[in-house]
Amino acid sequence: MKKRWIGIAAAVLLVLGAAAAVWAAAGRRPLRDLDIARATVCLTPPDKTLQVADTEALAVLLDAVVVYRRDDSYTECAGQGVTYTLTLRDGTERTVMAYNPFVVIDGVGYQTEYAPCEALNAYANGLLREDAPRLWPSPPGLDVVSDQTCVESLPGAFSWEADQGDGAWRAAMTDCAHPLEPFYRDQLAPLETPEATAQLRFQEPPQSVTVRAWPIEAVGHTAAAAEAVTVRDLEIDLQAGSWLYEATAEWDAEAYRGTASYIFWIEASPA
């Protein structure tokens, strides 16, 4: 009798396993009939977050997504991923990342049907080309370029207001130490250049920028006077020698506004 029950249990497991395999092979559509109130999409690269105005068109694309077995090997792949953040009308929040040949739903990866996933990717890139409203929950970053060398600046103080993509504006403010405090210099690597100018490359161009500078010997002396630096089309004139710079930028856009400062160190030796 015991052997008989073991045989029955084994048969049941085989049937269940076969059914699961058939179900996985057939695929399923876990994003059907979503009632989306608001949505944003982040494209990586180029690390841009955009607002999705036509949520009904997005719902149609999501409805067509077909997933198969779970597969988290997408973490080992390289390429562009587009992540949609959805707020449903019942208050539920969902995330969907299209990363062909995978789709990641609320943090869980699945193998997916190619065409619907590619449609989600194409839709996001279409918004990017159409210059859809871009969201900046915090100030954009700044890189400084001279003589084909790029360095990242350190963020300083900022005052910022932004639409978070859900229709609500949130404000943030932070104060920082004076640029001549030694820890800034200690965290920065100097950009060494033979050029007389450098380009300010903001992730999002500001409406205005002012720049000031101190000789590196002034670090630790916060009362030292700064020198104004000329700015033309986000290009700055460099002081000869080793100088610490602070750029202060201002934005006033439809979905964000505020000011932010950035600190960088340049050693210039123009001919």
mmCIF file of C-alpha atoms in Angstrom, residues 28-34 36 39 41 52 54-67 82 84 86 96-98 103 105 112-127 130:
data_model
loop_
_atom_site.group_PDB
_atom_site.id
_atom_site.type_symbol
_atom_site.label_atom_id
_atom_site.label_comp_id
_atom_site.label_asym_id
_atom_site.label_seq_id
_atom_site.Cartn_x
_atom_site.Cartn_y
_atom_site.Cartn_z
ATOM 1 C CA ARG A 28 1.077 35.004 -19.549
ATOM 2 C CA ARG A 29 0.177 38.690 -19.563
ATOM 3 C CA PRO A 30 0.544 40.045 -15.997
ATOM 4 C CA LEU A 31 0.077 43.708 -16.952
ATOM 5 C CA ARG A 32 -3.394 43.492 -18.461
ATOM 6 C CA ASP A 33 -6.114 46.064 -17.783
ATOM 7 C CA LEU A 34 -3.985 48.464 -15.732
ATOM 8 C CA ILE A 36 -2.961 54.097 -14.784
ATOM 9 C CA ALA A 39 3.425 57.422 -15.076
ATOM 10 C CA VAL A 41 9.843 56.594 -17.424
ATOM 11 C CA VAL A 52 4.336 60.057 -19.653
ATOM 12 C CA ASP A 54 -0.614 59.547 -22.634
ATOM 13 C CA THR A 55 -1.182 56.872 -19.982
ATOM 14 C CA GLU A 56 -3.836 55.162 -22.124
ATOM 15 C CA ALA A 57 -1.318 54.509 -24.920
ATOM 16 C CA LEU A 58 1.138 53.172 -22.344
ATOM 17 C CA ALA A 59 -1.541 50.876 -20.872
ATOM 18 C CA VAL A 60 -2.105 49.351 -24.328
ATOM 19 C CA LEU A 61 1.616 48.596 -24.672
ATOM 20 C CA LEU A 62 1.800 47.088 -21.183
ATOM 21 C CA ASP A 63 -1.294 44.989 -21.841
ATOM 22 C CA ALA A 64 0.557 43.237 -24.689
ATOM 23 C CA VAL A 65 3.590 42.223 -22.595
ATOM 24 C CA VAL A 66 4.008 38.434 -22.436
ATOM 25 C CA VAL A 67 6.263 36.828 -19.819
ATOM 26 C CA VAL A 82 13.677 51.775 -19.656
ATOM 27 C CA TYR A 84 8.253 52.820 -16.067
ATOM 28 C CA LEU A 86 3.188 53.580 -12.550
ATOM 29 C CA VAL A 96 8.125 47.771 -15.139
ATOM 30 C CA MET A 97 11.571 47.702 -16.752
ATOM 31 C CA ALA A 98 11.822 46.756 -20.424
ATOM 32 C CA VAL A 103 11.070 42.390 -18.531
ATOM 33 C CA ILE A 105 8.100 43.633 -12.985
ATOM 34 C CA THR A 112 9.676 37.959 -22.363
ATOM 35 C CA GLU A 113 8.314 38.077 -25.865
ATOM 36 C CA TYR A 114 10.519 40.335 -27.963
ATOM 37 C CA ALA A 115 8.081 42.575 -29.855
ATOM 38 C CA PRO A 116 5.975 43.942 -26.934
ATOM 39 C CA CYS A 117 9.122 44.601 -24.887
ATOM 40 C CA GLU A 118 10.779 46.376 -27.809
ATOM 41 C CA ALA A 119 7.622 48.495 -28.218
ATOM 42 C CA LEU A 120 7.988 49.723 -24.626
ATOM 43 C CA ASN A 121 11.617 50.634 -25.283
ATOM 44 C CA ALA A 122 10.729 52.417 -28.534
ATOM 45 C CA TYR A 123 7.918 54.344 -26.831
ATOM 46 C CA ALA A 124 10.271 55.675 -24.152
ATOM 47 C CA ASN A 125 12.894 56.698 -26.705
ATOM 48 C CA GLY A 126 10.175 58.381 -28.743
ATOM 49 C CA LEU A 127 9.306 60.517 -25.718
ATOM 50 C CA GLU A 130 9.958 64.471 -28.745
#
